[in-house]
Short mmCIF file of C-alpha atoms in Angstrom, two decimals:
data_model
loop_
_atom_site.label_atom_id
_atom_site.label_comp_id
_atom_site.label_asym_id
_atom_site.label_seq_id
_atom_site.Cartn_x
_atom_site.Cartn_y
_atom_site.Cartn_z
CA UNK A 14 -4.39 -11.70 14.43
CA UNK A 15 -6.38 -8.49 13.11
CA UNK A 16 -4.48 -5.02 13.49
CA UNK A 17 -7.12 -2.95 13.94
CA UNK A 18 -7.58 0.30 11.48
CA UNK A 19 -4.83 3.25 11.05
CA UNK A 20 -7.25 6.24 12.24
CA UNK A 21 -5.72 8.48 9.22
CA UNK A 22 -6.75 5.90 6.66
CA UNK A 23 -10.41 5.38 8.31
CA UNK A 24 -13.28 5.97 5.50
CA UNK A 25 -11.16 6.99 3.07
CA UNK A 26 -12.41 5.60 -0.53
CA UNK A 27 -11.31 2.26 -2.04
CA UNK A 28 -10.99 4.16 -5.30
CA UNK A 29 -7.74 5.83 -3.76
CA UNK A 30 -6.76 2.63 -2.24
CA UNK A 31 -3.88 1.19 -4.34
CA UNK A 32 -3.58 -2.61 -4.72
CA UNK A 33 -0.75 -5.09 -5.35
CA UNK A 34 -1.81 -4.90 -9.18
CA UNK A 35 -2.38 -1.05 -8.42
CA UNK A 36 0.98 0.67 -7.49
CA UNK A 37 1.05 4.04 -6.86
CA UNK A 38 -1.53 4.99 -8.49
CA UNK A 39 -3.19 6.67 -5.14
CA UNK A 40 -0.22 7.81 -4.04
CA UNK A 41 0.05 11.10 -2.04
CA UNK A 42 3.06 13.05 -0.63
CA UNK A 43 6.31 15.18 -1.78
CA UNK A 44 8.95 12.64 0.09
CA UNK A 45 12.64 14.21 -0.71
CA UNK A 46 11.78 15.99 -3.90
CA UNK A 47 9.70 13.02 -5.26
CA UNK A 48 5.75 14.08 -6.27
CA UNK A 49 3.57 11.69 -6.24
CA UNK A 50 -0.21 12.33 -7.28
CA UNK A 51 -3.62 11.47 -5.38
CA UNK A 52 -5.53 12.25 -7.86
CA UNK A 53 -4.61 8.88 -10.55
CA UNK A 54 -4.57 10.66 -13.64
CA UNK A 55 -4.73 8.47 -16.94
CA UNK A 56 -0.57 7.20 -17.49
CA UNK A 57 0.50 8.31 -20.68
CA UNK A 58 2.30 5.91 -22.42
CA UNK A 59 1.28 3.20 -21.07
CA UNK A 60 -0.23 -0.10 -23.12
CA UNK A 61 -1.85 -3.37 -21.96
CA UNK A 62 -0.51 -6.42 -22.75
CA UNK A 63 -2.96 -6.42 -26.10
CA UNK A 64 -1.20 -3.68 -27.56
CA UNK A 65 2.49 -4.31 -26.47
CA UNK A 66 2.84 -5.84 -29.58
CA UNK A 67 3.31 -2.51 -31.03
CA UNK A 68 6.60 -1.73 -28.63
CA UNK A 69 9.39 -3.56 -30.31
CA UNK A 70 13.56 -2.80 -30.28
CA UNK A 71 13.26 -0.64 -33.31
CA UNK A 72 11.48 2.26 -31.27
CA UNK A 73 13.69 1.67 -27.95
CA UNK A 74 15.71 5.01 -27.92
CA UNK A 75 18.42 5.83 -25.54
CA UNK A 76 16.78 8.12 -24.04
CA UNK A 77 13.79 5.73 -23.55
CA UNK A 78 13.45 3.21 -20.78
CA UNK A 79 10.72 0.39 -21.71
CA UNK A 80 9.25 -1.24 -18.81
CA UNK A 81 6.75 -4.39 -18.80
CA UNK A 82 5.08 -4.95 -15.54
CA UNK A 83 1.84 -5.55 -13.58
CA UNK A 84 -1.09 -2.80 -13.99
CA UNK A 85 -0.82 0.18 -11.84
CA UNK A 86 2.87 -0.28 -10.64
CA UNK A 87 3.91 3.07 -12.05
CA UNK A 88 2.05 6.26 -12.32
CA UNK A 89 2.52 9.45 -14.56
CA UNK A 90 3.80 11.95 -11.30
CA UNK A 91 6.28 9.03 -10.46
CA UNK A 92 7.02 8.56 -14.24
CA UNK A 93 7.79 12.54 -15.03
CA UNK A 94 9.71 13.05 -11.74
CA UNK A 95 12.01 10.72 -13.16
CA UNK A 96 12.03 11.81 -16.33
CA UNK A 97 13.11 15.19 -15.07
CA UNK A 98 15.80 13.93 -12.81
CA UNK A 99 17.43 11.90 -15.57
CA UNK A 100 15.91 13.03 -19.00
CA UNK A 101 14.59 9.46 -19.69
CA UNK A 102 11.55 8.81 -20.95
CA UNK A 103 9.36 6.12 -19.52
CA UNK A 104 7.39 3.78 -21.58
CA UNK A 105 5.02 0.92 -19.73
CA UNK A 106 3.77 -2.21 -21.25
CA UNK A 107 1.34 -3.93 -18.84
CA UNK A 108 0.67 -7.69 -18.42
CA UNK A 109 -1.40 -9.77 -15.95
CA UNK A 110 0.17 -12.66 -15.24
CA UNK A 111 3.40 -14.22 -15.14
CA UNK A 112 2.58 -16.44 -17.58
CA UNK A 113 1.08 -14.10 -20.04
CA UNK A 114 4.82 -12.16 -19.52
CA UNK A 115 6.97 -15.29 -20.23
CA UNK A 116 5.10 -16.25 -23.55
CA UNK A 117 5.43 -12.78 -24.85
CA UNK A 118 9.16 -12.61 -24.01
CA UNK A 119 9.59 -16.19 -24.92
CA UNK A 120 7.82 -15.15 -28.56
CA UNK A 121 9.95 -12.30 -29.08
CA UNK A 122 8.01 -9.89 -28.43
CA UNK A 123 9.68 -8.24 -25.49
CA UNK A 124 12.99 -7.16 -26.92
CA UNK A 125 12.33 -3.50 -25.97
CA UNK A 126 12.29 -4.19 -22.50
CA UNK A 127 14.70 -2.80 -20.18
CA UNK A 128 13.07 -3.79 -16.96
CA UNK A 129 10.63 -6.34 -15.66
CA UNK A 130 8.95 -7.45 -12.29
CA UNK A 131 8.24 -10.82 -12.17
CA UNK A 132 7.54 -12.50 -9.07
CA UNK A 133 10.14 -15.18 -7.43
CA UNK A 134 9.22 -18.42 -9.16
CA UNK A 135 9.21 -16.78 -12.50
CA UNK A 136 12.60 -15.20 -11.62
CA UNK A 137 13.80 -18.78 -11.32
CA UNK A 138 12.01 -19.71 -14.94
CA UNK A 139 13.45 -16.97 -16.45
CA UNK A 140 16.70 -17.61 -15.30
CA UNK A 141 16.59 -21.62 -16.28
CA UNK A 142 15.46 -20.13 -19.87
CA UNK A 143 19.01 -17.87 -19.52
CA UNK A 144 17.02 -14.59 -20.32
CA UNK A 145 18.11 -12.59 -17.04
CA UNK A 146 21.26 -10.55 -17.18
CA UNK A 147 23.56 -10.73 -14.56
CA UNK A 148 22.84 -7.94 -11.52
CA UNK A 149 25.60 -5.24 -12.01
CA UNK A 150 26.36 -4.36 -8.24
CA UNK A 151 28.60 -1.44 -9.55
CA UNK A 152 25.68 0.25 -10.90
CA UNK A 153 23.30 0.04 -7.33
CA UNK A 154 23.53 2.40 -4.91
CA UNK A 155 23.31 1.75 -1.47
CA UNK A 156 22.03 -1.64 -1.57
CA UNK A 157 24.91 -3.69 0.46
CA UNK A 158 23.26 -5.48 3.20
CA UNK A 159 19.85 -2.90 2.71
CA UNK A 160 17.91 -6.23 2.29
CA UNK A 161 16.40 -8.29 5.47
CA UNK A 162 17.78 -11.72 5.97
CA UNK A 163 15.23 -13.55 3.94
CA UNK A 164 16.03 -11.32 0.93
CA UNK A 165 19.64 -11.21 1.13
CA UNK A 166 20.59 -14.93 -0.44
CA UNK A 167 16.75 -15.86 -1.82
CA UNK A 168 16.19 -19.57 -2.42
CA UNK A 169 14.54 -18.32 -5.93
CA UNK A 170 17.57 -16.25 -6.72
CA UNK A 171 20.61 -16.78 -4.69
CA UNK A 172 22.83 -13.59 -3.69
CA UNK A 173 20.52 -11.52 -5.79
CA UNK A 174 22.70 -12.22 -8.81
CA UNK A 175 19.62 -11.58 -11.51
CA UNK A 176 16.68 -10.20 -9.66
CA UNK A 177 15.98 -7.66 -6.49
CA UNK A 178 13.33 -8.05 -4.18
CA UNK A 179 10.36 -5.03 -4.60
CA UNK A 180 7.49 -5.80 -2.56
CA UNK A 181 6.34 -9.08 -0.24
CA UNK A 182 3.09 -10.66 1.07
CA UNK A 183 0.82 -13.49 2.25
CA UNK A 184 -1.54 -15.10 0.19
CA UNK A 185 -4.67 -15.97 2.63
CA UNK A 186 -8.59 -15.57 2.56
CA UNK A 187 -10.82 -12.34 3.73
CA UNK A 188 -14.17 -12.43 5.22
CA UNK A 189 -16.90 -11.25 6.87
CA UNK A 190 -16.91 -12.12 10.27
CA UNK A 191 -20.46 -10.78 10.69
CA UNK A 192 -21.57 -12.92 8.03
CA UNK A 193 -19.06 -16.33 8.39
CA UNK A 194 -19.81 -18.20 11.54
CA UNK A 195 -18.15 -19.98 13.05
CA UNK A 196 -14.52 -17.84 12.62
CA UNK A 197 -12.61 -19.17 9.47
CA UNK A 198 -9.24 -20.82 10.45
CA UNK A 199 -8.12 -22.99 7.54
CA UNK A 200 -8.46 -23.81 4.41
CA UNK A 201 -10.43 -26.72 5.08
CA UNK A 202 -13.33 -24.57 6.06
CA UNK A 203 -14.41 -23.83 2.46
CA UNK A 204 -15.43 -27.28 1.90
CA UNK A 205 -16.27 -27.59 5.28
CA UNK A 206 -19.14 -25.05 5.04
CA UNK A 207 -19.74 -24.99 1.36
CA UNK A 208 -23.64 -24.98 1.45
CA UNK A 209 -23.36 -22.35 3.90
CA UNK A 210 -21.37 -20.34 1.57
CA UNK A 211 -22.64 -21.32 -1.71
CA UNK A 212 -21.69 -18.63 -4.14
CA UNK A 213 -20.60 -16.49 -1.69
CA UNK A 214 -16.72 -17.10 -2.15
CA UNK A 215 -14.29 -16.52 -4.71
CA UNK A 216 -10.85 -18.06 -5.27
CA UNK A 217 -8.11 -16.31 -7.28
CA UNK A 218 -7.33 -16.68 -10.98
CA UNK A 219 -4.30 -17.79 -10.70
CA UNK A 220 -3.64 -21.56 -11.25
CA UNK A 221 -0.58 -21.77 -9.15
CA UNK A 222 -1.87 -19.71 -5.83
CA UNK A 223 -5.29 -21.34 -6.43
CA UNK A 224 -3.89 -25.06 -6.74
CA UNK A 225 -1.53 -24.43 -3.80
CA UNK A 226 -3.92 -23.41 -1.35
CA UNK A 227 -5.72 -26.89 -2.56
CA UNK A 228 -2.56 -28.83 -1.89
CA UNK A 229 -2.18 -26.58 1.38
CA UNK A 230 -5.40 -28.11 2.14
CA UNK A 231 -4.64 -31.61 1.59
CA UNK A 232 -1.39 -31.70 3.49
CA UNK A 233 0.65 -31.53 0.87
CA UNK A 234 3.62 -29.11 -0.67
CA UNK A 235 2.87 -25.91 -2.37
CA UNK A 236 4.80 -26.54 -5.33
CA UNK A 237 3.76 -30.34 -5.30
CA UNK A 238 5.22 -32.10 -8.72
CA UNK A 239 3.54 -35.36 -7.47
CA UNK A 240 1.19 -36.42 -10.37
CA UNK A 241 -1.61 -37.98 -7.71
CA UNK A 242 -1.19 -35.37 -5.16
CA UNK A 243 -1.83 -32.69 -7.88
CA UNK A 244 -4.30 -35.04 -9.42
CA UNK A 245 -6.05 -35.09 -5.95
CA UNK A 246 -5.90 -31.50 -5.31
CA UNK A 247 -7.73 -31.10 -9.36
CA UNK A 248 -10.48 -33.38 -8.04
CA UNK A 249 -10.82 -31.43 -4.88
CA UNK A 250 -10.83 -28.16 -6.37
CA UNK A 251 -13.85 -29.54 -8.45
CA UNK A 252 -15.99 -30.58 -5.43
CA UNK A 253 -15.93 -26.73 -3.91
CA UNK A 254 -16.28 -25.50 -8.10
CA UNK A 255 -19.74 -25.78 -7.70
CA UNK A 256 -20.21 -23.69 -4.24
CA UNK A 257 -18.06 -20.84 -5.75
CA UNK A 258 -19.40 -17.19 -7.28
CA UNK A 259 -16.05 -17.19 -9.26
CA UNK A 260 -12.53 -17.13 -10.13
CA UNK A 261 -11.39 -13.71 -9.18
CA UNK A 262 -8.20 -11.96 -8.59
CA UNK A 263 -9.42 -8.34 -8.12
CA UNK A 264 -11.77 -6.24 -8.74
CA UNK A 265 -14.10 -7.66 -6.07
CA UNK A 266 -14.42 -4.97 -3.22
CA UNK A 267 -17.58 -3.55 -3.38
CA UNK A 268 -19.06 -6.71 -3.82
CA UNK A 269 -17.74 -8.27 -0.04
CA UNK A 270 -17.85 -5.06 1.13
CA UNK A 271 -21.66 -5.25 0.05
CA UNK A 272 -22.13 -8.35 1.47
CA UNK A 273 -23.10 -10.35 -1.67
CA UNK A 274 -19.25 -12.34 -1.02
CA UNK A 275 -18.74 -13.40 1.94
CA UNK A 276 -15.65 -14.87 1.72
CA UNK A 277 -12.60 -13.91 -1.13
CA UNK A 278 -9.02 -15.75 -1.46
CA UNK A 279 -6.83 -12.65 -1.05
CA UNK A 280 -3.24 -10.98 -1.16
CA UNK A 281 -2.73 -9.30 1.47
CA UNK A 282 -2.03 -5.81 -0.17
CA UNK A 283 -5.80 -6.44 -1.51
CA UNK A 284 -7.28 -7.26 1.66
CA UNK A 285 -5.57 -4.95 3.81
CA UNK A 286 -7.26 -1.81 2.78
CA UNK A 287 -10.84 -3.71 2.92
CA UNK A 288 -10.14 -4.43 6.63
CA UNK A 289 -9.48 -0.67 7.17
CA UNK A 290 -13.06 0.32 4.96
CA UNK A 291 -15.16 -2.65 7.10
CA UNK A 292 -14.33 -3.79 10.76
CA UNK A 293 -16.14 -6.72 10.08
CA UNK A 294 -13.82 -7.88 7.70
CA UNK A 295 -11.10 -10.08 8.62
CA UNK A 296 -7.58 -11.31 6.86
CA UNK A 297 -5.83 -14.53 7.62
CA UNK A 298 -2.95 -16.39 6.76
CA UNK A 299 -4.59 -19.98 7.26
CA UNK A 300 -3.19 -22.39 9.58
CA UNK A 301 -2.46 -24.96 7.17
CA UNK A 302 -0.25 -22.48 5.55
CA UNK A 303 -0.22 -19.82 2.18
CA UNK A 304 1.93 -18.43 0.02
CA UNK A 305 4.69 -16.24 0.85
CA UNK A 306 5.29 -13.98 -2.23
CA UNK A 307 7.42 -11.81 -3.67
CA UNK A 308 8.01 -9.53 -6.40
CA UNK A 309 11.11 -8.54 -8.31
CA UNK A 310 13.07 -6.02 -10.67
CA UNK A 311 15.06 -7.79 -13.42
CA UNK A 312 17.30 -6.68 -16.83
CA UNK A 313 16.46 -8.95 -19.30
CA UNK A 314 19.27 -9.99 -21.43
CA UNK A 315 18.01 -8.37 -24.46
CA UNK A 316 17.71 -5.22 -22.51
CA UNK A 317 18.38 -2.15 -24.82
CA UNK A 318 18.81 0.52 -22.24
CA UNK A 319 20.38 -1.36 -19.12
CA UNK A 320 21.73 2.40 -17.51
CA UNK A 321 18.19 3.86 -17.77
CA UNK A 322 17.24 0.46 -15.81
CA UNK A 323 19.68 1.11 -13.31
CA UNK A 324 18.46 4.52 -12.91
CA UNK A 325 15.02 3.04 -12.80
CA UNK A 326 16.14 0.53 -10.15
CA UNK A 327 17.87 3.14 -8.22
CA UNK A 328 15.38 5.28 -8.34
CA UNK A 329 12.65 2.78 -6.79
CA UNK A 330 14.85 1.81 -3.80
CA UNK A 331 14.94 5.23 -2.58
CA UNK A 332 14.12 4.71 1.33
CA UNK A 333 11.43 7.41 1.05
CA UNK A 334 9.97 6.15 -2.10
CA UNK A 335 9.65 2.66 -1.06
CA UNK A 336 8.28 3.81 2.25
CA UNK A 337 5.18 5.99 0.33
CA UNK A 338 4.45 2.45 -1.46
CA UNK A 339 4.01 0.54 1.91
CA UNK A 340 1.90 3.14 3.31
CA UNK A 341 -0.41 3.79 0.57
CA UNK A 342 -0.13 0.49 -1.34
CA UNK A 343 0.58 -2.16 1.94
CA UNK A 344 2.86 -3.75 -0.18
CA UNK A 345 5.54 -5.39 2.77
CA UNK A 346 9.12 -3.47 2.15
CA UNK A 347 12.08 -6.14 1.91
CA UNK A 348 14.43 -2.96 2.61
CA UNK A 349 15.50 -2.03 5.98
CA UNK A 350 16.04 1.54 5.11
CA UNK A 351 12.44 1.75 4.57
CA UNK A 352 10.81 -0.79 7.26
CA UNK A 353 12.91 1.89 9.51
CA UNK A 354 11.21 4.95 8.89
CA UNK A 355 7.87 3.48 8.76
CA UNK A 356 5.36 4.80 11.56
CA UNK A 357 4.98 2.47 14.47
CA UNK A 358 1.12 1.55 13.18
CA UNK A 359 2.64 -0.21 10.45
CA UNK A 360 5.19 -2.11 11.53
CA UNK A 361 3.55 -3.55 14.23
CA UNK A 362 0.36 -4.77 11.42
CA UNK A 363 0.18 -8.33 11.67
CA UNK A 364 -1.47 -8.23 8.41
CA UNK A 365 1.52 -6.14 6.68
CA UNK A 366 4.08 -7.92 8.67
CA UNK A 367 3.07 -11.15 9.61
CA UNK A 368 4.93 -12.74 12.93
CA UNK A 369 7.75 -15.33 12.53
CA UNK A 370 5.21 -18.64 14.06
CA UNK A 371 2.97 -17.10 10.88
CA UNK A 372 5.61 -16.75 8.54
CA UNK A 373 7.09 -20.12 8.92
CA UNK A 374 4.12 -22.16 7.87
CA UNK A 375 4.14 -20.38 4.70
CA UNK A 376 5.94 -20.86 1.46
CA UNK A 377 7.05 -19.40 -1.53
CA UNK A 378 6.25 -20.37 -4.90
CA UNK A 379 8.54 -22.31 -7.14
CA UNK A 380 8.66 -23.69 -10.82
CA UNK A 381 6.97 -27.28 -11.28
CA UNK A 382 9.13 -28.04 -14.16
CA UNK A 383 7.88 -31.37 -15.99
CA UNK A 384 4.57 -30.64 -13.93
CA UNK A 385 3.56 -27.39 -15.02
CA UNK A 386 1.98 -29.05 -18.18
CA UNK A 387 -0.35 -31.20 -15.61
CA UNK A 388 -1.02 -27.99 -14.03
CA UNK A 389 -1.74 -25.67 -17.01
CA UNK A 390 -4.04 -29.07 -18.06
CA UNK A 391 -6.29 -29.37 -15.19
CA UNK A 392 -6.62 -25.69 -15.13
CA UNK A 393 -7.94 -25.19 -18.07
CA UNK A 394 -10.00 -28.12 -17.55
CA UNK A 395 -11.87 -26.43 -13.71
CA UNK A 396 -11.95 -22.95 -15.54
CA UNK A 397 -13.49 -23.73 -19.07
CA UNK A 398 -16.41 -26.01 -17.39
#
């Protein structure tokens, strides 16, 4: 299914090669009066989720917009273009996972907050745990009927009432194809070939993607709340713990593009750029079916500047803007105005935009309820050992 490399992105460095945890920080372009920087200079203002505990309401000005979200989705051109168009200052708080995000709001700790990208299945948390506000569709511009189908009434979040759709991709596994014989179709290969691979394969950190490519593997649901299916998928996960280097979401390229891994479970705005640095590496969604994510821009309730978010949000679904992010980033663009003006060599990436047979053995993922506990316990149990 390999799209084979955009010749104006051929041998240009990972280190300007923005990830899904990376955004816009390698961006390069003036796109209708917007500056964006190749050069990532240090964010000001900008804290990791260890010292967010310092941003509270009592320092949320007006003229202050406090965002929490993953590492490297803003930069500082991005940041003081904004700031000039609307006078706003910009403030980013960083986490690095979902989870990590919900116990800090859930603690109290995120009342400065304005805006916050959390992916689908913690959109539908959040909203269970009523701290979403209610979308204003006064305040949007543009945005009837901008979505594709899939985005317009979400299962996660129907009619876009609390949350908007930002970015999309596939969940899969990269490799080396000059290393990884024969060609990797499925899950099932990894315990398939195990000794072959031995400690030449990572899986993410991340208990839900991790877990549900297990289940995937066993024929069973995704977002499985069966106590002996995930029970089965814990035991399985412990046979291949053995065979693996690690548990690794990113940081990993110059190690597979080294050869030392061999094989890495990926999103596919991680492994795109990899495929474009090494023809020998390969993405794919496996047969058995992945994950189909998405992340989103929500105003929590306790939001103390919801117009700055609004600018924010208005701001971000620019067509142009949006546009730079999918070709520098290879995030997939839920918005039509900006799929539109994409060059051809992008749209037709099978890797960006996977085709509908690909698309409909995936799924996205969803809250466990009661089971998350079970979850969060075997978890801990695979990663501490």
């Amino acid at each position: 299914m390999k799209q084979r490399p955009f010749p104006r992105h051929r041998g240009r460095s990972l280190q300007n090669n923005a990830t899904r945890r990376r955004f816009l920080q390698a961006s390069a372009a003036t796109v209708g009066g917007v500056l964006l920087s190749n050069c990532r200079p240090p964010i000001s203002d900008v804290q990791s989720d260890s010292d967010a505990s310092t941003t509270d309401s009592t320092n949320a000005a007006s003229d202050t917009l406090h965002v929490y979200t993953w590492s490297g989705y803003t930069d500082d051109a991005m940041i003081s273009r904004f700031t000039q168009e609307t006078g706003i200052k910009v403030v980013v708080d960083l986490y690095d996972s979902n989870e990590s995000m919900l116990a800090r709001m859930q603690a109290g700790g995120g009342d400065a907050y304005s805006v916050i990208y959390p992916s689908e299945y913690m959109v539908q948390e959040m909203m269970d745990l009523d701290m979403l506000a209610p979308m204003d569709k006064s305040k949007l511009q543009n945005l009837d009927g901008v979505f594709f189908d899939q985005w317009q009434n979400p299962v996660y979040d129907p009619g876009n009432q609390h949350s908007l759709p930002f970015s999309w991709g596939t969940t899969g596994l990269l490799y080396n194809t000059s290393l990884v014989t024969p060609p990797l179709d499925d899950w099932n290969y990894l315990w398939d070939y195990a000794e072959q691979l031995d400690k030449r394969m990572i899986l993410l950190d991340d208990i839900r993607e991790t877990m549900g490519a297990v289940l995937k593997s066993l024929g069973y649901p995704l977002n499985s709340t069966d106590p002996t299916e995930i029970e089965q998928a814990y035991q399985r996960l412990l046979e291949l713990k053995p065979y693996l280097a690690n548990f690794q979401s990113f940081g990993y390229e110059d190690q597979i593009l080294g050869g030392d891994l061999w094989v890495t479970m990926s999103y596919s705005s991680e492994a795109i750029p990899l495929t474009l640095e090494d023809d020998a590496l390969e993405y794919i969604v496996p047969k058995s079916g992945a994950t189909l994510w998405t992340d989103t821009l929500v105003i929590p309730k306790s939001a103390p500047n919801v117009d700055a978010a609004y600018q924010w949000i208005n701001y971000l679904f620019q067509p142009e803007v949006a546009k730079l992010a999918v070709e520098n980033l290879f995030f997939a663009t839920p918005l039509k105005s900006a799929y539109d003006i994409l060059p051809d060599d992008l749209k037709q990436n099978k890797n960006l935009f996977p085709p509908e047979d690909v698309l409909a053995k995936c799924e996205g993922l969803a809250p466990v309820d009661e089971a998350t506990e079970l979850y969060e316990q075997y978890w801990t149990e695979i990663t501490s050992t």
